[in-house]
Amino acid sequence: MKRLIITQGLIENNIFLIRGQKIMIDRDLAKLYGVETKYLNRQVKRNIGRFPGEFMFQLNPEEKNELVTKCHRFETMKHSSVLPYAFTEHGVAMLASVLKSETAVKISIQIIKVFIKLKQILSTHKELAYKLAELERKIEKHDTQIQAIFKAIRQLMSVPEKPKRRIGFHAN
């Protein structure tokens, strides 16, 4: 296979969210590692004990069809009966030991760094969302307090009306 220049953006574009996990598809990983997909999958099957369900899983037909619909590069999978494998961050780390090449180790390190960066970004967004919600609650509370203050000031500013004297004779 021809040599591919691996950038952080390239890796990020190959990460998908499936079943609530960030994963990479076997054919994308094979391309990054510079091997054929069938070779990568053969090595995984030979070492299947290293790939429990939280490291790797096979996509179901609906997930495969969704990938084909979302990404044009998976168009060739459209009519394939073979379901691709998905590798989590830990599965990617394990691939380096299974493929046993210096390139695989280097690429795995790059991929794992991208996974870590994505986790940090998500964590930052969660913190920001929490702080924003907290601020909204405080402002909401202050709004009602400020309205009460304005109401009190308006009452103080308004001149109390003196009762008008009635004209004429009144029996009390």
GROMACS .gro file of N, CA, C and O in nm, residues 14-123:
model
  440
   14ASN      N    1  -1.200   1.010   1.098
   14ASN     CA    2  -1.225   0.866   1.097
   14ASN      C    3  -1.286   0.815   1.227
   14ASN      O    4  -1.304   0.694   1.242
   15ILE      N    5  -1.314   0.902   1.320
   15ILE     CA    6  -1.374   0.861   1.447
   15ILE      C    7  -1.524   0.887   1.442
   15ILE      O    8  -1.568   0.995   1.406
   16PHE      N    9  -1.600   0.784   1.478
   16PHE     CA   10  -1.746   0.793   1.476
   16PHE      C   11  -1.802   0.760   1.614
   16PHE      O   12  -1.735   0.692   1.693
   17LEU      N   13  -1.923   0.804   1.639
   17LEU     CA   14  -1.992   0.770   1.763
   17LEU      C   15  -2.097   0.665   1.730
   17LEU      O   16  -2.195   0.694   1.662
   18ILE      N   17  -2.075   0.544   1.776
   18ILE     CA   18  -2.168   0.433   1.754
   18ILE      C   19  -2.187   0.361   1.887
   18ILE      O   20  -2.088   0.334   1.957
   19ARG      N   21  -2.312   0.333   1.920
   19ARG     CA   22  -2.347   0.267   2.048
   19ARG      C   23  -2.293   0.344   2.167
   19ARG      O   24  -2.252   0.287   2.268
   20GLY      N   25  -2.289   0.475   2.153
   20GLY     CA   26  -2.243   0.561   2.263
   20GLY      C   27  -2.093   0.558   2.285
   20GLY      O   28  -2.045   0.606   2.386
   21GLN      N   29  -2.018   0.502   2.190
   21GLN     CA   30  -1.873   0.495   2.203
   21GLN      C   31  -1.806   0.558   2.081
   21GLN      O   32  -1.856   0.546   1.970
   22LYS      N   33  -1.692   0.620   2.105
   22LYS     CA   34  -1.613   0.671   1.994
   22LYS      C   35  -1.533   0.554   1.938
   22LYS      O   36  -1.460   0.487   2.012
   23ILE      N   37  -1.549   0.530   1.807
   23ILE     CA   38  -1.485   0.413   1.746
   23ILE      C   39  -1.421   0.450   1.613
   23ILE      O   40  -1.445   0.557   1.558
   24MET      N   41  -1.340   0.357   1.564
   24MET     CA   42  -1.284   0.366   1.429
   24MET      C   43  -1.315   0.235   1.359
   24MET      O   44  -1.313   0.128   1.419
   25ILE      N   45  -1.342   0.242   1.229
   25ILE     CA   46  -1.379   0.126   1.149
   25ILE      C   47  -1.252   0.055   1.100
   25ILE      O   48  -1.151   0.120   1.069
   26ASP      N   49  -1.260  -0.078   1.088
   26ASP     CA   50  -1.144  -0.159   1.051
   26ASP      C   51  -1.077  -0.112   0.922
   26ASP      O   52  -0.955  -0.102   0.915
   27ARG      N   53  -1.154  -0.076   0.821
   27ARG     CA   54  -1.092  -0.037   0.693
   27ARG      C   55  -1.017   0.096   0.705
   27ARG      O   56  -0.914   0.114   0.640
   28ASP      N   57  -1.066   0.188   0.788
   28ASP     CA   58  -0.994   0.314   0.810
   28ASP      C   59  -0.863   0.289   0.885
   28ASP      O   60  -0.760   0.347   0.852
   29LEU      N   61  -0.871   0.203   0.986
   29LEU     CA   62  -0.749   0.170   1.062
   29LEU      C   63  -0.647   0.100   0.973
   29LEU      O   64  -0.527   0.131   0.978
   30ALA      N   65  -0.693   0.008   0.890
   30ALA     CA   66  -0.602  -0.063   0.800
   30ALA      C   67  -0.531   0.036   0.708
   30ALA      O   68  -0.410   0.025   0.685
   31LYS      N   69  -0.606   0.132   0.659
   31LYS     CA   70  -0.547   0.233   0.570
   31LYS      C   71  -0.441   0.315   0.644
   31LYS      O   72  -0.332   0.340   0.592
   32LEU      N   73  -0.473   0.355   0.769
   32LEU     CA   74  -0.376   0.431   0.849
   32LEU      C   75  -0.251   0.350   0.879
   32LEU      O   76  -0.140   0.401   0.877
   33TYR      N   77  -0.269   0.220   0.907
   33TYR     CA   78  -0.156   0.133   0.939
   33TYR      C   79  -0.079   0.088   0.816
   33TYR      O   80   0.029   0.030   0.826
   34GLY      N   81  -0.136   0.110   0.698
   34GLY     CA   82  -0.069   0.072   0.575
   34GLY      C   83  -0.079  -0.077   0.545
   34GLY      O   84   0.012  -0.135   0.485
   35VAL      N   85  -0.188  -0.140   0.591
   35VAL     CA   86  -0.209  -0.282   0.564
   35VAL      C   87  -0.348  -0.300   0.500
   35VAL      O   88  -0.429  -0.208   0.502
   36GLU      N   89  -0.374  -0.417   0.448
   36GLU     CA   90  -0.506  -0.445   0.393
   36GLU      C   91  -0.602  -0.477   0.507
   36GLU      O   92  -0.562  -0.531   0.610
   37THR      N   93  -0.729  -0.446   0.486
   37THR     CA   94  -0.831  -0.469   0.589
   37THR      C   95  -0.838  -0.616   0.627
   37THR      O   96  -0.847  -0.650   0.744
   38LYS      N   97  -0.830  -0.704   0.528
   38LYS     CA   98  -0.840  -0.848   0.558
   38LYS      C   99  -0.720  -0.895   0.642
   38LYS      O  100  -0.734  -0.982   0.727
   39TYR      N  101  -0.603  -0.834   0.622
   39TYR     CA  102  -0.487  -0.869   0.704
   39TYR      C  103  -0.510  -0.824   0.848
   39TYR      O  104  -0.485  -0.901   0.942
   40LEU      N  105  -0.557  -0.702   0.865
   40LEU     CA  106  -0.583  -0.650   0.999
   40LEU      C  107  -0.684  -0.740   1.071
   40LEU      O  108  -0.662  -0.782   1.184
   41ASN      N  109  -0.795  -0.773   1.004
   41ASN     CA  110  -0.898  -0.856   1.066
   41ASN      C  111  -0.847  -0.998   1.093
   41ASN      O  112  -0.885  -1.059   1.194
   42ARG      N  113  -0.761  -1.050   1.008
   42ARG     CA  114  -0.704  -1.183   1.030
   42ARG      C  115  -0.619  -1.183   1.157
   42ARG      O  116  -0.628  -1.275   1.239
   43GLN      N  117  -0.538  -1.078   1.175
   43GLN     CA  118  -0.455  -1.068   1.295
   43GLN      C  119  -0.541  -1.055   1.421
   43GLN      O  120  -0.508  -1.112   1.524
   44VAL      N  121  -0.650  -0.983   1.410
   44VAL     CA  122  -0.740  -0.968   1.524
   44VAL      C  123  -0.802  -1.103   1.559
   44VAL      O  124  -0.807  -1.143   1.675
   45LYS      N  125  -0.848  -1.178   1.458
   45LYS     CA  126  -0.910  -1.309   1.481
   45LYS      C  127  -0.811  -1.408   1.542
   45LYS      O  128  -0.848  -1.492   1.624
   46ARG      N  129  -0.686  -1.398   1.501
   46ARG     CA  130  -0.583  -1.486   1.559
   46ARG      C  131  -0.557  -1.454   1.706
   46ARG      O  132  -0.507  -1.538   1.780
   47ASN      N  133  -0.585  -1.331   1.745
   47ASN     CA  134  -0.561  -1.285   1.882
   47ASN      C  135  -0.691  -1.236   1.947
   47ASN      O  136  -0.691  -1.138   2.020
   48ILE      N  137  -0.801  -1.303   1.920
   48ILE     CA  138  -0.933  -1.257   1.961
   48ILE      C  139  -0.944  -1.239   2.113
   48ILE      O  140  -1.022  -1.156   2.160
   49GLY      N  141  -0.867  -1.313   2.189
   49GLY     CA  142  -0.869  -1.299   2.336
   49GLY      C  143  -0.826  -1.161   2.383
   49GLY      O  144  -0.861  -1.119   2.495
   50ARG      N  145  -0.755  -1.089   2.300
   50ARG     CA  146  -0.711  -0.953   2.336
   50ARG      C  147  -0.815  -0.846   2.305
   50ARG      O  148  -0.795  -0.730   2.333
   51PHE      N  149  -0.926  -0.887   2.243
   51PHE     CA  150  -1.028  -0.792   2.198
   51PHE      C  151  -1.166  -0.823   2.255
   51PHE      O  152  -1.254  -0.870   2.183
   52PRO      N  153  -1.185  -0.795   2.385
   52PRO     CA  154  -1.319  -0.816   2.441
   52PRO      C  155  -1.417  -0.713   2.383
   52PRO      O  156  -1.377  -0.622   2.309
   53GLY      N  157  -1.544  -0.729   2.414
   53GLY     CA  158  -1.650  -0.644   2.359
   53GLY      C  159  -1.630  -0.495   2.378
   53GLY      O  160  -1.674  -0.415   2.295
   54GLU      N  161  -1.563  -0.455   2.487
   54GLU     CA  162  -1.542  -0.311   2.507
   54GLU      C  163  -1.424  -0.257   2.426
   54GLU      O  164  -1.401  -0.137   2.422
   55PHE      N  165  -1.349  -0.346   2.359
   55PHE     CA  166  -1.238  -0.305   2.274
   55PHE      C  167  -1.278  -0.305   2.127
   55PHE      O  168  -1.228  -0.227   2.048
   56MET      N  169  -1.367  -0.399   2.090
   56MET     CA  170  -1.401  -0.417   1.950
   56MET      C  171  -1.537  -0.485   1.940
   56MET      O  172  -1.572  -0.567   2.023
   57PHE      N  173  -1.614  -0.446   1.839
   57PHE     CA  174  -1.741  -0.514   1.811
   57PHE      C  175  -1.769  -0.504   1.662
   57PHE      O  176  -1.714  -0.418   1.593
   58GLN      N  177  -1.855  -0.593   1.616
   58GLN     CA  178  -1.893  -0.591   1.474
   58GLN      C  179  -2.021  -0.510   1.459
   58GLN      O  180  -2.114  -0.523   1.539
   59LEU      N  181  -2.025  -0.424   1.359
   59LEU     CA  182  -2.144  -0.344   1.334
   59LEU      C  183  -2.259  -0.434   1.288
   59LEU      O  184  -2.236  -0.536   1.224
   60ASN      N  185  -2.379  -0.392   1.322
   60ASN     CA  186  -2.496  -0.464   1.269
   60ASN      C  187  -2.533  -0.400   1.134
   60ASN      O  188  -2.481  -0.294   1.099
   61PRO      N  189  -2.622  -0.462   1.057
   61PRO     CA  190  -2.655  -0.409   0.924
   61PRO      C  191  -2.708  -0.264   0.927
   61PRO      O  192  -2.675  -0.185   0.838
   62GLU      N  193  -2.787  -0.229   1.028
   62GLU     CA  194  -2.840  -0.092   1.036
   62GLU      C  195  -2.727   0.009   1.057
   62GLU      O  196  -2.726   0.116   0.996
   63GLU      N  197  -2.632  -0.024   1.145
   63GLU     CA  198  -2.519   0.065   1.170
   63GLU      C  199  -2.433   0.080   1.046
   63GLU      O  200  -2.387   0.190   1.013
   64LYS      N  201  -2.412  -0.030   0.975
   64LYS     CA  202  -2.334  -0.026   0.850
   64LYS      C  203  -2.404   0.064   0.749
   64LYS      O  204  -2.341   0.150   0.687
   65ASN      N  205  -2.535   0.047   0.733
   65ASN     CA  206  -2.611   0.128   0.637
   65ASN      C  207  -2.607   0.276   0.674
   65ASN      O  208  -2.600   0.362   0.587
   66GLU      N  209  -2.611   0.305   0.803
   66GLU     CA  210  -2.602   0.444   0.848
   66GLU      C  211  -2.467   0.505   0.811
   66GLU      O  212  -2.459   0.619   0.766
   67LEU      N  213  -2.359   0.428   0.829
   67LEU     CA  214  -2.226   0.474   0.790
   67LEU      C  215  -2.218   0.501   0.641
   67LEU      O  216  -2.164   0.602   0.597
   68VAL      N  217  -2.272   0.409   0.562
   68VAL     CA  218  -2.270   0.422   0.416
   68VAL      C  219  -2.345   0.548   0.374
   68VAL      O  220  -2.301   0.623   0.286
   69THR      N  221  -2.457   0.575   0.442
   69THR     CA  222  -2.537   0.694   0.411
   69THR      C  223  -2.464   0.822   0.448
   69THR      O  224  -2.467   0.919   0.374
   70LYS      N  225  -2.396   0.822   0.562
   70LYS     CA  226  -2.329   0.943   0.611
   70LYS      C  227  -2.199   0.975   0.536
   70LYS      O  228  -2.166   1.091   0.517
   71CYS      N  229  -2.124   0.873   0.500
   71CYS     CA  230  -1.990   0.895   0.444
   71CYS      C  231  -1.977   0.831   0.306
   71CYS      O  232  -1.993   0.710   0.291
   72HIS      N  233  -1.942   0.912   0.210
   72HIS     CA  234  -1.927   0.864   0.073
   72HIS      C  235  -1.813   0.763   0.059
   72HIS      O  236  -1.816   0.678  -0.028
   73ARG      N  237  -1.712   0.773   0.146
   73ARG     CA  238  -1.599   0.682   0.134
   73ARG      C  239  -1.636   0.537   0.166
   73ARG      O  240  -1.563   0.445   0.135
   74PHE      N  241  -1.754   0.516   0.228
   74PHE     CA  242  -1.800   0.380   0.258
   74PHE      C  243  -1.897   0.328   0.154
   74PHE      O  244  -1.961   0.225   0.174
   75GLU      N  245  -1.906   0.395   0.042
   75GLU     CA  246  -1.999   0.356  -0.065
   75GLU      C  247  -1.974   0.213  -0.111
   75GLU      O  248  -2.068   0.140  -0.144
   76THR      N  249  -1.849   0.169  -0.111
   76THR     CA  250  -1.817   0.033  -0.156
   76THR      C  251  -1.870  -0.073  -0.060
   76THR      O  252  -1.882  -0.189  -0.097
   77MET      N  253  -1.902  -0.035   0.063
   77MET     CA  254  -1.956  -0.130   0.161
   77MET      C  255  -2.106  -0.151   0.142
   77MET      O  256  -2.164  -0.241   0.201
   78LYS      N  257  -2.168  -0.068   0.060
   78LYS     CA  258  -2.314  -0.068   0.045
   78LYS      C  259  -2.370  -0.207   0.014
   78LYS      O  260  -2.466  -0.251   0.075
   79HIS      N  261  -2.310  -0.277  -0.080
   79HIS     CA  262  -2.362  -0.406  -0.123
   79HIS      C  263  -2.281  -0.524  -0.068
   79HIS      O  264  -2.304  -0.638  -0.107
   80SER      N  265  -2.188  -0.493   0.022
   80SER     CA  266  -2.106  -0.599   0.080
   80SER      C  267  -2.185  -0.673   0.188
   80SER      O  268  -2.257  -0.612   0.267
   81SER      N  269  -2.169  -0.804   0.193
   81SER     CA  270  -2.236  -0.883   0.296
   81SER      C  271  -2.152  -0.888   0.424
   81SER      O  272  -2.200  -0.930   0.529
   82VAL      N  273  -2.027  -0.844   0.416
   82VAL     CA  274  -1.937  -0.845   0.531
   82VAL      C  275  -1.963  -0.721   0.616
   82VAL      O  276  -1.963  -0.609   0.565
   83LEU      N  277  -1.984  -0.743   0.744
   83LEU     CA  278  -2.005  -0.632   0.836
   83LEU      C  279  -1.871  -0.589   0.893
   83LEU      O  280  -1.792  -0.673   0.939
   84PRO      N  281  -1.841  -0.458   0.893
   84PRO     CA  282  -1.711  -0.412   0.941
   84PRO      C  283  -1.701  -0.420   1.093
   84PRO      O  284  -1.801  -0.427   1.165
   85TYR      N  285  -1.577  -0.422   1.140
   85TYR     CA  286  -1.549  -0.420   1.283
   85TYR      C  287  -1.523  -0.277   1.327
   85TYR      O  288  -1.465  -0.198   1.253
   86ALA      N  289  -1.564  -0.247   1.449
   86ALA     CA  290  -1.542  -0.115   1.508
   86ALA      C  291  -1.448  -0.132   1.627
   86ALA      O  292  -1.467  -0.222   1.710
   87PHE      N  293  -1.349  -0.046   1.637
   87PHE     CA  294  -1.250  -0.053   1.744
   87PHE      C  295  -1.259   0.072   1.830
   87PHE      O  296  -1.258   0.183   1.780
   88THR      N  297  -1.266   0.052   1.961
   88THR     CA  298  -1.266   0.164   2.054
   88THR      C  299  -1.121   0.208   2.075
   88THR      O  300  -1.028   0.148   2.020
   89GLU      N  301  -1.103   0.309   2.158
   89GLU     CA  302  -0.968   0.358   2.189
   89GLU      C  303  -0.880   0.244   2.240
   89GLU      O  304  -0.764   0.231   2.201
   90HIS      N  305  -0.933   0.159   2.326
   90HIS     CA  306  -0.855   0.048   2.381
   90HIS      C  307  -0.825  -0.057   2.275
   90HIS      O  308  -0.717  -0.117   2.275
   91GLY      N  309  -0.919  -0.078   2.184
   91GLY     CA  310  -0.896  -0.171   2.074
   91GLY      C  311  -0.786  -0.123   1.982
   91GLY      O  312  -0.704  -0.203   1.934
   92VAL      N  313  -0.782   0.009   1.959
   92VAL     CA  314  -0.676   0.067   1.876
   92VAL      C  315  -0.540   0.044   1.943
   92VAL      O  316  -0.443   0.007   1.876
   93ALA      N  317  -0.534   0.062   2.074
   93ALA     CA  318  -0.409   0.040   2.147
   93ALA      C  319  -0.366  -0.107   2.135
   93ALA      O  320  -0.247  -0.137   2.116
   94MET      N  321  -0.461  -0.197   2.142
   94MET     CA  322  -0.431  -0.340   2.134
   94MET      C  323  -0.387  -0.378   1.992
   94MET      O  324  -0.304  -0.468   1.975
   95LEU      N  325  -0.437  -0.310   1.892
   95LEU     CA  326  -0.398  -0.341   1.753
   95LEU      C  327  -0.248  -0.326   1.732
   95LEU      O  328  -0.188  -0.403   1.656
   96ALA      N  329  -0.189  -0.230   1.799
   96ALA     CA  330  -0.045  -0.208   1.782
   96ALA      C  331   0.034  -0.332   1.824
   96ALA      O  332   0.131  -0.369   1.757
   97SER      N  333  -0.010  -0.398   1.929
   97SER     CA  334   0.062  -0.518   1.974
   97SER      C  335   0.035  -0.638   1.884
   97SER      O  336   0.117  -0.727   1.871
   98VAL      N  337  -0.082  -0.640   1.821
   98VAL     CA  338  -0.119  -0.751   1.734
   98VAL      C  339  -0.050  -0.739   1.598
   98VAL      O  340  -0.005  -0.838   1.541
   99LEU      N  341  -0.041  -0.617   1.545
   99LEU     CA  342   0.019  -0.597   1.413
   99LEU      C  343   0.172  -0.602   1.418
   99LEU      O  344   0.237  -0.625   1.317
  100LYS      N  345   0.229  -0.577   1.535
  100LYS     CA  346   0.373  -0.594   1.559
  100LYS      C  347   0.462  -0.523   1.459
  100LYS      O  348   0.558  -0.580   1.407
  101SER      N  349   0.432  -0.398   1.432
  101SER     CA  350   0.522  -0.321   1.347
  101SER      C  351   0.544  -0.185   1.412
  101SER      O  352   0.462  -0.137   1.489
  102GLU      N  353   0.657  -0.126   1.380
  102GLU     CA  354   0.690   0.005   1.435
  102GLU      C  355   0.589   0.109   1.388
  102GLU      O  356   0.548   0.197   1.464
  103THR      N  357   0.545   0.097   1.264
  103THR     CA  358   0.445   0.189   1.209
  103THR      C  359   0.315   0.179   1.287
  103THR      O  360   0.255   0.280   1.322
  104ALA      N  361   0.273   0.057   1.316
  104ALA     CA  362   0.148   0.036   1.390
  104ALA      C  363   0.156   0.101   1.528
  104ALA      O  364   0.059   0.164   1.574
  105VAL      N  365   0.269   0.090   1.593
  105VAL     CA  366   0.286   0.150   1.726
  105VAL      C  367   0.277   0.303   1.716
  105VAL      O  368   0.205   0.367   1.793
  106LYS      N  369   0.348   0.360   1.619
  106LYS     CA  370   0.347   0.506   1.603
  106LYS      C  371   0.207   0.559   1.570
  106LYS      O  372   0.162   0.658   1.626
  107ILE      N  373   0.139   0.492   1.478
  107ILE     CA  374   0.005   0.534   1.438
  107ILE      C  375  -0.092   0.519   1.556
  107ILE      O  376  -0.175   0.607   1.580
  108SER      N  377  -0.082   0.409   1.630
  108SER     CA  378  -0.169   0.389   1.746
  108SER      C  379  -0.151   0.500   1.848
  108SER      O  380  -0.249   0.548   1.905
  109ILE      N  381  -0.029   0.539   1.870
  109ILE     CA  382  -0.003   0.649   1.965
  109ILE      C  383  -0.071   0.777   1.917
  109ILE      O  384  -0.136   0.847   1.995
  110GLN      N  385  -0.059   0.808   1.788
  110GLN     CA  386  -0.124   0.927   1.733
  110GLN      C  387  -0.276   0.919   1.750
  110GLN      O  388  -0.340   1.016   1.790
  111ILE      N  389  -0.332   0.804   1.720
  111ILE     CA  390  -0.478   0.786   1.729
  111ILE      C  391  -0.524   0.802   1.873
  111ILE      O  392  -0.623   0.871   1.901
  112ILE      N  393  -0.453   0.741   1.966
  112ILE     CA  394  -0.491   0.749   2.107
  112ILE      C  395  -0.483   0.893   2.157
  112ILE      O  396  -0.568   0.938   2.234
  113LYS      N  397  -0.383   0.968   2.112
  113LYS     CA  398  -0.373   1.110   2.149
  113LYS      C  399  -0.497   1.188   2.102
  113LYS      O  400  -0.547   1.275   2.172
  114VAL      N  401  -0.546   1.155   1.983
  114VAL     CA  402  -0.667   1.222   1.932
  114VAL      C  403  -0.788   1.184   2.017
  114VAL      O  404  -0.870   1.269   2.051
  115PHE      N  405  -0.801   1.055   2.052
  115PHE     CA  406  -0.910   1.012   2.140
  115PHE      C  407  -0.906   1.089   2.272
  115PHE      O  408  -1.009   1.136   2.321
  116ILE      N  409  -0.788   1.103   2.330
  116ILE     CA  410  -0.771   1.176   2.457
  116ILE      C  411  -0.811   1.322   2.440
  116ILE      O  412  -0.881   1.379   2.525
  117LYS      N  413  -0.769   1.382   2.331
  117LYS     CA  414  -0.804   1.523   2.305
  117LYS      C  415  -0.955   1.539   2.295
  117LYS      O  416  -1.013   1.634   2.351
  118LEU      N  417  -1.023   1.446   2.226
  118LEU     CA  418  -1.168   1.453   2.214
  118LEU      C  419  -1.236   1.440   2.351
  118LEU      O  420  -1.334   1.509   2.379
  119LYS      N  421  -1.182   1.354   2.437
  119LYS     CA  422  -1.237   1.341   2.573
  119LYS      C  423  -1.223   1.472   2.649
  119LYS      O  424  -1.314   1.514   2.720
  120GLN      N  425  -1.108   1.536   2.637
  120GLN     CA  426  -1.084   1.663   2.706
  120GLN      C  427  -1.180   1.771   2.657
  120GLN      O  428  -1.232   1.849   2.735
  121ILE      N  429  -1.203   1.774   2.527
  121ILE     CA  430  -1.295   1.873   2.470
  121ILE      C  431  -1.435   1.850   2.523
  121ILE      O  432  -1.504   1.944   2.565
  122LEU      N  433  -1.480   1.725   2.524
  122LEU     CA  434  -1.613   1.693   2.576
  122LEU      C  435  -1.625   1.729   2.723
  122LEU      O  436  -1.727   1.781   2.768
  123SER      N  437  -1.521   1.702   2.799
  123SER     CA  438  -1.520   1.735   2.942
  123SER      C  439  -1.532   1.885   2.962
  123SER      O  440  -1.607   1.932   3.048
   0.00000   0.00000   0.00000
